[in-house]
PDB file of C-alpha atoms in Angstrom:
ATOM      1  CA  MET I   1     -13.640 -92.918   5.988  1.00  0.00           C
ATOM      2  CA  ALA I   2     -14.227 -89.593   5.735  1.00  0.00           C
ATOM      3  CA  VAL I   3     -16.495 -87.364   8.183  1.00  0.00           C
ATOM      4  CA  ASP I   4     -18.912 -86.487   5.190  1.00  0.00           C
ATOM      5  CA  HIS I   5     -18.968 -89.721   4.133  1.00  0.00           C
ATOM      6  CA  GLN I   6     -19.459 -91.724   7.385  1.00  0.00           C
ATOM      7  CA  ARG I   7     -22.165 -89.532   7.920  1.00  0.00           C
ATOM      8  CA  ARG I   8     -23.880 -90.066   4.378  1.00  0.00           C
ATOM      9  CA  GLN I   9     -23.361 -94.001   5.749  1.00  0.00           C
ATOM     10  CA  ILE I  10     -25.501 -94.218   9.031  1.00  0.00           C
ATOM     11  CA  LEU I  11     -28.391 -91.566   7.791  1.00  0.00           C
ATOM     12  CA  ARG I  12     -28.835 -94.168   4.880  1.00  0.00           C
ATOM     13  CA  ALA I  13     -29.016 -96.981   7.639  1.00  0.00           C
ATOM     14  CA  ALA I  14     -31.457 -95.457   9.757  1.00  0.00           C
ATOM     15  CA  ARG I  15     -33.812 -95.282   6.755  1.00  0.00           C
ATOM     16  CA  PHE I  16     -34.410 -98.895   7.344  1.00  0.00           C
ATOM     17  CA  MET I  17     -35.250 -98.229  10.510  1.00  0.00           C
ATOM     18  CA  PRO I  18     -39.049 -99.194  10.710  1.00  0.00           C
ATOM     19  CA  ASN I  19     -41.783 -96.751  10.756  1.00  0.00           C
ATOM     20  CA  VAL I  20     -43.123 -95.225  14.762  1.00  0.00           C
ATOM     21  CA  ARG I  21     -46.722 -95.852  13.980  1.00  0.00           C
ATOM     22  CA  GLY I  22     -48.954 -92.982  16.693  1.00  0.00           C
ATOM     23  CA  VAL I  23     -46.239 -90.034  16.237  1.00  0.00           C
ATOM     24  CA  GLU I  24     -46.072 -87.292  13.962  1.00  0.00           C
ATOM     25  CA  ALA I  25     -43.229 -85.533  12.792  1.00  0.00           C
ATOM     26  CA  SER I  26     -42.606 -82.020  12.148  1.00  0.00           C
ATOM     27  CA  THR I  27     -39.787 -79.726  11.898  1.00  0.00           C
ATOM     28  CA  HIS I  28     -39.120 -76.937  14.342  1.00  0.00           C
ATOM     29  CA  ARG I  29     -37.068 -73.864  14.480  1.00  0.00           C
ATOM     30  CA  VAL I  30     -34.773 -73.804  17.357  1.00  0.00           C
ATOM     31  CA  GLY I  31     -33.219 -70.330  16.888  1.00  0.00           C
ATOM     32  CA  SER I  32     -31.345 -70.365  13.123  1.00  0.00           C
ATOM     33  CA  ARG I  33     -31.014 -74.163  13.367  1.00  0.00           C
ATOM     34  CA  GLU I  34     -33.633 -77.121  12.401  1.00  0.00           C
ATOM     35  CA  ALA I  35     -35.001 -79.470  14.843  1.00  0.00           C
ATOM     36  CA  LEU I  36     -37.847 -82.655  14.992  1.00  0.00           C
ATOM     37  CA  TRP I  37     -40.806 -82.239  16.897  1.00  0.00           C
ATOM     38  CA  LEU I  38     -42.238 -85.880  17.480  1.00  0.00           C
ATOM     39  CA  ALA I  39     -45.946 -85.425  18.832  1.00  0.00           C
ATOM     40  CA  PRO I  40     -47.650 -88.587  20.047  1.00  0.00           C
ATOM     41  CA  ALA I  41     -51.108 -88.797  19.197  1.00  0.00           C
ATOM     42  CA  ARG I  42     -51.647 -89.774  22.855  1.00  0.00           C
ATOM     43  CA  SER I  43     -50.723 -86.901  24.755  1.00  0.00           C
ATOM     44  CA  ARG I  44     -49.849 -87.197  28.445  1.00  0.00           C
ATOM     45  CA  GLY I  45     -50.219 -83.444  29.394  1.00  0.00           C
ATOM     46  CA  HIS I  46     -48.175 -80.238  29.473  1.00  0.00           C
ATOM     47  CA  GLY I  47     -44.311 -81.616  29.108  1.00  0.00           C
ATOM     48  CA  ALA I  48     -41.865 -82.595  26.961  1.00  0.00           C
ATOM     49  CA  VAL I  49     -38.327 -84.343  25.995  1.00  0.00           C
ATOM     50  CA  LEU I  50     -35.813 -82.946  24.848  1.00  0.00           C
ATOM     51  CA  TYR I  51     -33.545 -85.684  23.109  1.00  0.00           C
ATOM     52  CA  LEU I  52     -29.208 -84.877  22.199  1.00  0.00           C
ATOM     53  CA  HIS I  53     -28.189 -87.638  19.792  1.00  0.00           C
ATOM     54  CA  GLY I  54     -25.193 -89.631  19.216  1.00  0.00           C
ATOM     55  CA  GLY I  55     -22.733 -89.924  17.440  1.00  0.00           C
ATOM     56  CA  ALA I  56     -19.418 -89.063  18.812  1.00  0.00           C
ATOM     57  CA  TYR I  57     -19.637 -85.535  18.428  1.00  0.00           C
ATOM     58  CA  VAL I  58     -18.719 -85.514  14.730  1.00  0.00           C
ATOM     59  CA  LEU I  59     -22.016 -88.015  13.405  1.00  0.00           C
ATOM     60  CA  GLY I  60     -25.045 -88.093  14.226  1.00  0.00           C
ATOM     61  CA  SER I  61     -28.553 -85.718  13.370  1.00  0.00           C
ATOM     62  CA  PRO I  62     -32.281 -85.632  14.516  1.00  0.00           C
ATOM     63  CA  ARG I  63     -32.589 -87.970  11.118  1.00  0.00           C
ATOM     64  CA  THR I  64     -30.727 -90.064  12.259  1.00  0.00           C
ATOM     65  CA  HIS I  65     -32.021 -90.991  15.840  1.00  0.00           C
ATOM     66  CA  MET I  66     -35.425 -90.239  14.455  1.00  0.00           C
ATOM     67  CA  ASN I  67     -36.829 -93.765  15.581  1.00  0.00           C
ATOM     68  CA  VAL I  68     -35.497 -94.121  18.966  1.00  0.00           C
ATOM     69  CA  ALA I  69     -36.965 -90.554  19.860  1.00  0.00           C
ATOM     70  CA  SER I  70     -39.827 -91.221  18.369  1.00  0.00           C
ATOM     71  CA  ARG I  71     -40.715 -94.354  20.387  1.00  0.00           C
ATOM     72  CA  MET I  72     -39.745 -91.974  23.606  1.00  0.00           C
ATOM     73  CA  ALA I  73     -42.383 -90.259  22.737  1.00  0.00           C
ATOM     74  CA  ARG I  74     -45.021 -92.857  22.010  1.00  0.00           C
ATOM     75  CA  GLN I  75     -43.781 -95.094  25.636  1.00  0.00           C
ATOM     76  CA  THR I  76     -43.853 -91.295  27.237  1.00  0.00           C
ATOM     77  CA  GLY I  77     -46.736 -90.025  25.866  1.00  0.00           C
ATOM     78  CA  LEU I  78     -45.116 -86.788  25.556  1.00  0.00           C
ATOM     79  CA  PRO I  79     -43.419 -84.520  22.400  1.00  0.00           C
ATOM     80  CA  VAL I  80     -39.665 -85.186  22.108  1.00  0.00           C
ATOM     81  CA  LEU I  81     -37.526 -82.187  20.696  1.00  0.00           C
ATOM     82  CA  VAL I  82     -34.520 -83.537  19.173  1.00  0.00           C
ATOM     83  CA  PRO I  83     -32.193 -80.436  17.717  1.00  0.00           C
ATOM     84  CA  VAL I  84     -29.603 -79.931  15.415  1.00  0.00           C
ATOM     85  CA  TYR I  85     -26.367 -79.161  17.547  1.00  0.00           C
ATOM     86  CA  PRO I  86     -22.939 -78.074  15.418  1.00  0.00           C
ATOM     87  CA  LEU I  87     -20.703 -81.115  14.875  1.00  0.00           C
ATOM     88  CA  ALA I  88     -16.711 -81.236  14.899  1.00  0.00           C
ATOM     89  CA  PRO I  89     -14.611 -80.776  13.442  1.00  0.00           C
ATOM     90  CA  ALA I  90     -16.282 -77.520  12.010  1.00  0.00           C
ATOM     91  CA  SER I  91     -17.510 -76.859  15.862  1.00  0.00           C
ATOM     92  CA  ARG I  92     -15.499 -77.329  18.495  1.00  0.00           C
ATOM     93  CA  CYS I  93     -16.384 -77.294  22.429  1.00  0.00           C
ATOM     94  CA  PRO I  94     -18.037 -76.008  23.782  1.00  0.00           C
ATOM     95  CA  ALA I  95     -20.265 -75.336  20.932  1.00  0.00           C
ATOM     96  CA  ALA I  96     -22.849 -78.168  21.101  1.00  0.00           C
ATOM     97  CA  LEU I  97     -23.479 -77.290  24.501  1.00  0.00           C
ATOM     98  CA  THR I  98     -24.304 -74.090  23.751  1.00  0.00           C
ATOM     99  CA  ASP I  99     -26.545 -75.076  21.431  1.00  0.00           C
ATOM    100  CA  ALA I 100     -28.282 -77.351  23.766  1.00  0.00           C
ATOM    101  CA  ARG I 101     -28.444 -75.079  26.090  1.00  0.00           C
ATOM    102  CA  ALA I 102     -30.228 -72.773  23.708  1.00  0.00           C
ATOM    103  CA  ALA I 103     -32.438 -75.765  22.828  1.00  0.00           C
ATOM    104  CA  TRP I 104     -33.525 -75.668  26.391  1.00  0.00           C
ATOM    105  CA  ALA I 105     -34.374 -72.257  26.507  1.00  0.00           C
ATOM    106  CA  HIS I 106     -36.690 -72.691  23.448  1.00  0.00           C
ATOM    107  CA  LEU I 107     -39.023 -75.199  25.433  1.00  0.00           C
ATOM    108  CA  LEU I 108     -39.006 -72.300  28.187  1.00  0.00           C
ATOM    109  CA  ASP I 109     -40.084 -69.898  25.725  1.00  0.00           C
ATOM    110  CA  CYS I 110     -42.857 -71.937  24.569  1.00  0.00           C
ATOM    111  CA  GLY I 111     -44.369 -71.732  28.000  1.00  0.00           C
ATOM    112  CA  LEU I 112     -43.654 -75.448  29.048  1.00  0.00           C
ATOM    113  CA  PRO I 113     -42.841 -75.922  33.132  1.00  0.00           C
ATOM    114  CA  PRO I 114     -39.138 -76.886  33.520  1.00  0.00           C
ATOM    115  CA  GLU I 115     -40.497 -79.751  35.916  1.00  0.00           C
ATOM    116  CA  ARG I 116     -41.952 -81.138  33.401  1.00  0.00           C
ATOM    117  CA  ILE I 117     -39.051 -81.272  30.726  1.00  0.00           C
ATOM    118  CA  VAL I 118     -37.136 -84.305  30.969  1.00  0.00           C
ATOM    119  CA  ILE I 119     -33.445 -84.251  29.616  1.00  0.00           C
ATOM    120  CA  ALA I 120     -32.386 -87.245  27.404  1.00  0.00           C
ATOM    121  CA  GLY I 121     -29.684 -88.568  25.165  1.00  0.00           C
ATOM    122  CA  ASP I 122     -27.304 -91.474  23.660  1.00  0.00           C
ATOM    123  CA  SER I 123     -23.702 -91.983  23.798  1.00  0.00           C
ATOM    124  CA  ALA I 124     -21.979 -88.464  23.077  1.00  0.00           C
ATOM    125  CA  GLY I 125     -25.587 -87.124  23.345  1.00  0.00           C
ATOM    126  CA  GLY I 126     -26.017 -88.847  26.638  1.00  0.00           C
ATOM    127  CA  GLY I 127     -23.117 -86.772  28.105  1.00  0.00           C
ATOM    128  CA  LEU I 128     -24.264 -83.668  26.333  1.00  0.00           C
ATOM    129  CA  ALA I 129     -27.402 -84.128  28.615  1.00  0.00           C
ATOM    130  CA  VAL I 130     -25.403 -84.550  31.753  1.00  0.00           C
ATOM    131  CA  ALA I 131     -23.418 -81.409  30.655  1.00  0.00           C
ATOM    132  CA  LEU I 132     -26.679 -79.798  30.461  1.00  0.00           C
ATOM    133  CA  ALA I 133     -28.086 -80.503  33.649  1.00  0.00           C
ATOM    134  CA  GLN I 134     -24.728 -79.621  34.927  1.00  0.00           C
ATOM    135  CA  SER I 135     -24.599 -76.213  33.793  1.00  0.00           C
ATOM    136  CA  LEU I 136     -28.453 -75.244  34.909  1.00  0.00           C
ATOM    137  CA  ALA I 137     -27.278 -76.379  38.581  1.00  0.00           C
ATOM    138  CA  GLY I 138     -28.652 -73.168  40.408  1.00  0.00           C
ATOM    139  CA  GLU I 139     -30.777 -71.597  37.991  1.00  0.00           C
ATOM    140  CA  VAL I 140     -34.601 -71.518  38.919  1.00  0.00           C
ATOM    141  CA  GLU I 141     -35.299 -73.961  36.202  1.00  0.00           C
ATOM    142  CA  GLN I 142     -34.580 -77.259  36.642  1.00  0.00           C
ATOM    143  CA  PRO I 143     -35.619 -80.604  34.514  1.00  0.00           C
ATOM    144  CA  ALA I 144     -37.749 -82.947  36.036  1.00  0.00           C
ATOM    145  CA  ALA I 145     -34.881 -85.920  35.484  1.00  0.00           C
ATOM    146  CA  VAL I 146     -32.256 -86.705  32.973  1.00  0.00           C
ATOM    147  CA  VAL I 147     -31.555 -90.365  31.021  1.00  0.00           C
ATOM    148  CA  VAL I 148     -28.994 -90.892  29.282  1.00  0.00           C
ATOM    149  CA  PHE I 149     -28.434 -94.648  26.715  1.00  0.00           C
ATOM    150  CA  SER I 150     -24.703 -95.369  26.840  1.00  0.00           C
ATOM    151  CA  PRO I 151     -23.596 -91.896  27.818  1.00  0.00           C
ATOM    152  CA  TRP I 152     -19.737 -90.759  26.733  1.00  0.00           C
ATOM    153  CA  VAL I 153     -18.968 -88.389  29.804  1.00  0.00           C
ATOM    154  CA  ASP I 154     -14.937 -89.234  29.963  1.00  0.00           C
ATOM    155  CA  LEU I 155     -13.195 -87.958  26.801  1.00  0.00           C
ATOM    156  CA  SER I 156      -9.944 -88.720  28.670  1.00  0.00           C
ATOM    157  CA  LEU I 157     -10.794 -92.187  27.733  1.00  0.00           C
ATOM    158  CA  THR I 158      -9.385 -93.333  31.357  1.00  0.00           C
ATOM    159  CA  GLY I 159     -12.410 -95.683  32.432  1.00  0.00           C
ATOM    160  CA  GLU I 160     -10.738 -99.432  33.144  1.00  0.00           C
ATOM    161  CA  THR I 161     -13.258-100.955  30.100  1.00  0.00           C
ATOM    162  CA  ILE I 162     -12.056 -98.765  27.299  1.00  0.00           C
ATOM    163  CA  CYS I 163      -8.874-101.632  27.340  1.00  0.00           C
ATOM    164  CA  SER I 164     -10.676-104.318  29.375  1.00  0.00           C
ATOM    165  CA  LEU I 165     -13.717-104.611  27.042  1.00  0.00           C
ATOM    166  CA  ALA I 166     -11.813-103.816  23.829  1.00  0.00           C
ATOM    167  CA  SER I 167     -12.057-107.320  22.158  1.00  0.00           C
ATOM    168  CA  ALA I 168     -15.566-107.551  23.464  1.00  0.00           C
ATOM    169  CA  ASP I 169     -17.267-103.968  22.258  1.00  0.00           C
ATOM    170  CA  PRO I 170     -18.942-104.784  18.614  1.00  0.00           C
ATOM    171  CA  VAL I 171     -19.271-101.228  18.240  1.00  0.00           C
ATOM    172  CA  LEU I 172     -16.987 -98.593  19.501  1.00  0.00           C
ATOM    173  CA  SER I 173     -13.241 -98.585  19.056  1.00  0.00           C
ATOM    174  CA  VAL I 174     -10.834 -96.904  21.255  1.00  0.00           C
ATOM    175  CA  ASP I 175      -9.092 -95.310  18.150  1.00  0.00           C
ATOM    176  CA  TYR I 176     -12.121 -93.981  16.893  1.00  0.00           C
ATOM    177  CA  LEU I 177     -13.022 -92.725  19.884  1.00  0.00           C
ATOM    178  CA  GLY I 178      -9.994 -91.213  20.330  1.00  0.00           C
ATOM    179  CA  TRP I 179     -10.256 -89.541  17.146  1.00  0.00           C
ATOM    180  CA  ALA I 180     -13.539 -88.044  17.840  1.00  0.00           C
ATOM    181  CA  ALA I 181     -11.843 -86.632  21.515  1.00  0.00           C
ATOM    182  CA  ARG I 182      -9.442 -85.339  19.796  1.00  0.00           C
ATOM    183  CA  THR I 183     -11.327 -83.681  16.984  1.00  0.00           C
ATOM    184  CA  TYR I 184     -13.995 -82.250  19.203  1.00  0.00           C
ATOM    185  CA  LEU I 185     -12.306 -81.303  21.846  1.00  0.00           C
ATOM    186  CA  GLY I 186      -9.838 -79.016  19.181  1.00  0.00           C
ATOM    187  CA  GLY I 187      -6.991 -78.801  21.959  1.00  0.00           C
ATOM    188  CA  ARG I 188      -9.141 -78.101  25.018  1.00  0.00           C
ATOM    189  CA  ILE I 189      -8.148 -79.870  27.921  1.00  0.00           C
ATOM    190  CA  ALA I 190     -10.199 -83.460  27.816  1.00  0.00           C
ATOM    191  CA  THR I 191     -11.120 -83.288  31.574  1.00  0.00           C
ATOM    192  CA  ASP I 192     -13.103 -80.117  31.082  1.00  0.00           C
ATOM    193  CA  PRO I 193     -16.569 -80.543  32.319  1.00  0.00           C
ATOM    194  CA  GLU I 194     -18.122 -79.000  29.647  1.00  0.00           C
ATOM    195  CA  ALA I 195     -16.971 -81.882  27.236  1.00  0.00           C
ATOM    196  CA  SER I 196     -16.319 -84.196  30.158  1.00  0.00           C
ATOM    197  CA  PRO I 197     -18.799 -83.791  32.403  1.00  0.00           C
ATOM    198  CA  LEU I 198     -17.530 -86.754  34.453  1.00  0.00           C
ATOM    199  CA  PHE I 199     -15.387 -84.267  36.233  1.00  0.00           C
ATOM    200  CA  GLY I 200     -18.304 -82.147  36.659  1.00  0.00           C
ATOM    201  CA  ASP I 201     -20.559 -80.905  39.835  1.00  0.00           C
ATOM    202  CA  PHE I 202     -23.265 -82.969  40.328  1.00  0.00           C
ATOM    203  CA  ALA I 203     -24.824 -80.915  43.233  1.00  0.00           C
ATOM    204  CA  GLU I 204     -28.530 -80.125  42.671  1.00  0.00           C
ATOM    205  CA  PHE I 205     -28.720 -82.571  39.687  1.00  0.00           C
ATOM    206  CA  PRO I 206     -31.865 -84.128  38.992  1.00  0.00           C
ATOM    207  CA  PRO I 207     -32.917 -87.768  39.458  1.00  0.00           C
ATOM    208  CA  LEU I 208     -30.591 -89.454  36.887  1.00  0.00           C
ATOM    209  CA  LEU I 209     -31.321 -93.270  34.597  1.00  0.00           C
ATOM    210  CA  ILE I 210     -28.356 -94.779  33.293  1.00  0.00           C
ATOM    211  CA  GLN I 211     -28.396 -97.547  31.061  1.00  0.00           C
ATOM    212  CA  ALA I 212     -25.569 -99.249  29.796  1.00  0.00           C
ATOM    213  CA  GLY I 213     -24.414-102.346  27.805  1.00  0.00           C
ATOM    214  CA  GLY I 214     -21.605-105.213  29.870  1.00  0.00           C
ATOM    215  CA  ARG I 215     -19.808-105.340  25.920  1.00  0.00           C
ATOM    216  CA  GLU I 216     -19.281-101.436  25.793  1.00  0.00           C
ATOM    217  CA  ILE I 217     -15.473 -99.893  26.057  1.00  0.00           C
ATOM    218  CA  LEU I 218     -17.715 -96.834  28.077  1.00  0.00           C
ATOM    219  CA  LEU I 219     -19.576 -98.917  30.421  1.00  0.00           C
ATOM    220  CA  ASP I 220     -16.879 -97.743  33.249  1.00  0.00           C
ATOM    221  CA  ASP I 221     -18.483 -94.603  31.799  1.00  0.00           C
ATOM    222  CA  ALA I 222     -21.787 -95.274  33.195  1.00  0.00           C
ATOM    223  CA  ILE I 223     -20.720 -96.508  36.456  1.00  0.00           C
ATOM    224  CA  ARG I 224     -18.144 -93.793  37.163  1.00  0.00           C
ATOM    225  CA  LEU I 225     -21.134 -91.320  36.522  1.00  0.00           C
ATOM    226  CA  ALA I 226     -23.827 -93.273  38.775  1.00  0.00           C
ATOM    227  CA  THR I 227     -21.063 -93.058  41.735  1.00  0.00           C
ATOM    228  CA  ALA I 228     -20.330 -89.319  41.040  1.00  0.00           C
ATOM    229  CA  ALA I 229     -23.873 -88.528  41.109  1.00  0.00           C
ATOM    230  CA  ARG I 230     -24.606 -91.160  43.685  1.00  0.00           C
ATOM    231  CA  ALA I 231     -22.195 -89.078  45.936  1.00  0.00           C
ATOM    232  CA  THR I 232     -24.059 -86.017  46.339  1.00  0.00           C
ATOM    233  CA  GLY I 233     -27.138 -87.706  47.233  1.00  0.00           C
ATOM    234  CA  THR I 234     -28.569 -87.529  43.455  1.00  0.00           C
ATOM    235  CA  ASP I 235     -31.518 -90.328  42.674  1.00  0.00           C
ATOM    236  CA  VAL I 236     -29.809 -92.725  40.145  1.00  0.00           C
ATOM    237  CA  ARG I 237     -30.944 -96.013  39.067  1.00  0.00           C
ATOM    238  CA  LEU I 238     -28.240 -97.353  36.850  1.00  0.00           C
ATOM    239  CA  GLU I 239     -29.411-100.451  34.943  1.00  0.00           C
ATOM    240  CA  LEU I 240     -26.856-102.972  33.136  1.00  0.00           C
ATOM    241  CA  GLU I 241     -26.956-105.119  30.920  1.00  0.00           C
ATOM    242  CA  PRO I 242     -24.543-107.991  30.616  1.00  0.00           C
ATOM    243  CA  GLU I 243     -24.945-109.898  27.081  1.00  0.00           C
ATOM    244  CA  LEU I 244     -25.949-105.961  25.120  1.00  0.00           C
ATOM    245  CA  TRP I 245     -24.053-103.173  23.709  1.00  0.00           C
ATOM    246  CA  HIS I 246     -23.626-100.013  23.073  1.00  0.00           C
ATOM    247  CA  ALA I 247     -26.462 -97.773  22.708  1.00  0.00           C
ATOM    248  CA  TRP I 248     -28.782-100.947  22.128  1.00  0.00           C
ATOM    249  CA  GLN I 249     -31.821 -98.641  22.323  1.00  0.00           C
ATOM    250  CA  LEU I 250     -31.527 -97.423  18.986  1.00  0.00           C
ATOM    251  CA  PHE I 251     -32.821-100.937  17.861  1.00  0.00           C
ATOM    252  CA  ALA I 252     -35.777-100.170  19.138  1.00  0.00           C
ATOM    253  CA  GLY I 253     -38.793-101.918  17.066  1.00  0.00           C
ATOM    254  CA  LEU I 254     -36.058-104.628  16.454  1.00  0.00           C
ATOM    255  CA  LEU I 255     -34.766-105.515  19.326  1.00  0.00           C
ATOM    256  CA  PRO I 256     -37.119-106.926  22.355  1.00  0.00           C
ATOM    257  CA  GLU I 257     -34.470-105.739  24.723  1.00  0.00           C
ATOM    258  CA  ALA I 258     -34.324-102.335  23.419  1.00  0.00           C
ATOM    259  CA  ASP I 259     -38.431-102.510  23.782  1.00  0.00           C
ATOM    260  CA  SER I 260     -38.040-103.259  27.039  1.00  0.00           C
ATOM    261  CA  ALA I 261     -35.217-100.764  27.834  1.00  0.00           C
ATOM    262  CA  LEU I 262     -37.364 -97.977  26.204  1.00  0.00           C
ATOM    263  CA  ALA I 263     -40.341 -98.695  28.846  1.00  0.00           C
ATOM    264  CA  ARG I 264     -38.136 -98.691  31.663  1.00  0.00           C
ATOM    265  CA  ALA I 265     -36.967 -95.562  30.529  1.00  0.00           C
ATOM    266  CA  ALA I 266     -40.814 -94.488  30.264  1.00  0.00           C
ATOM    267  CA  LYS I 267     -41.854 -95.202  33.436  1.00  0.00           C
ATOM    268  CA  PHE I 268     -38.523 -93.448  35.374  1.00  0.00           C
ATOM    269  CA  ILE I 269     -39.955 -90.483  33.440  1.00  0.00           C
ATOM    270  CA  ASP I 270     -43.439 -91.240  34.231  1.00  0.00           C
ATOM    271  CA  ALA I 271     -42.701 -91.159  38.260  1.00  0.00           C
ATOM    272  CA  ARG I 272     -40.620 -88.076  38.602  1.00  0.00           C
ATOM    273  CA  LEU I 273     -43.028 -85.575  36.652  1.00  0.00           C
ATOM    274  CA  PRO I 274     -45.408 -83.885  38.501  1.00  0.00           C
ATOM    275  CA  ALA I 275     -49.285 -85.152  38.814  1.00  0.00           C
ATOM    276  CA  ARG I 276     -51.047 -84.665  35.708  1.00  0.00           C
TER     277      ARG I 276
END
């Protein structure tokens, strides 16, 4: 399918997700772009989650990921900012990372203390969250934690499960990921850390939660990410669900395992935020 048609299809599917009570949605401006601001009725205080949506760098928007982001807001008691970032093929690497940094800077400009901001994301958005945290290393402002669901952190597709789980993965295909990677990279080397943060520097990396499914071809991305981060002394929690698939958290409200995963993520976040 043409990219525009793919985008319309996933947006249409997102409209069938159940409504999330207790969260108010509004549009927010981040520079020249729009973002979705999801504020829980029961707030836990000053802070926020910056959520970067997935979609292989070619699909997705704040609206397609409104369900999972809204449920994160309700579970954590923190408002969630879901920014728009430019997609390929119109925009290539590192355009998404540039806009993710702008969204981070926007939260700081709003007066939010960096130690009360969590960076999160799923799939390509999970990889983007890791790349954003790496880009902040050495700066005064550091996030409280990074939370990623089925992160895509190696656009060179060298993980063992890319092939070994190809027939078991009900969501992703090797051919599609290969096409998406080439489209986003636009000729850039696939192991460039701005696109594939697995090959970046994890020194001074914030506490990291990784959730991945045992039936996804990106399983090895999650395992190698945990190994690389732990090697530098990073506080890492890796949660693997053997029978689940890529980014199952997006089905929160329909799938009990997704609700449980978000509850664990909220608990991880709460433990790493400063006391109220």
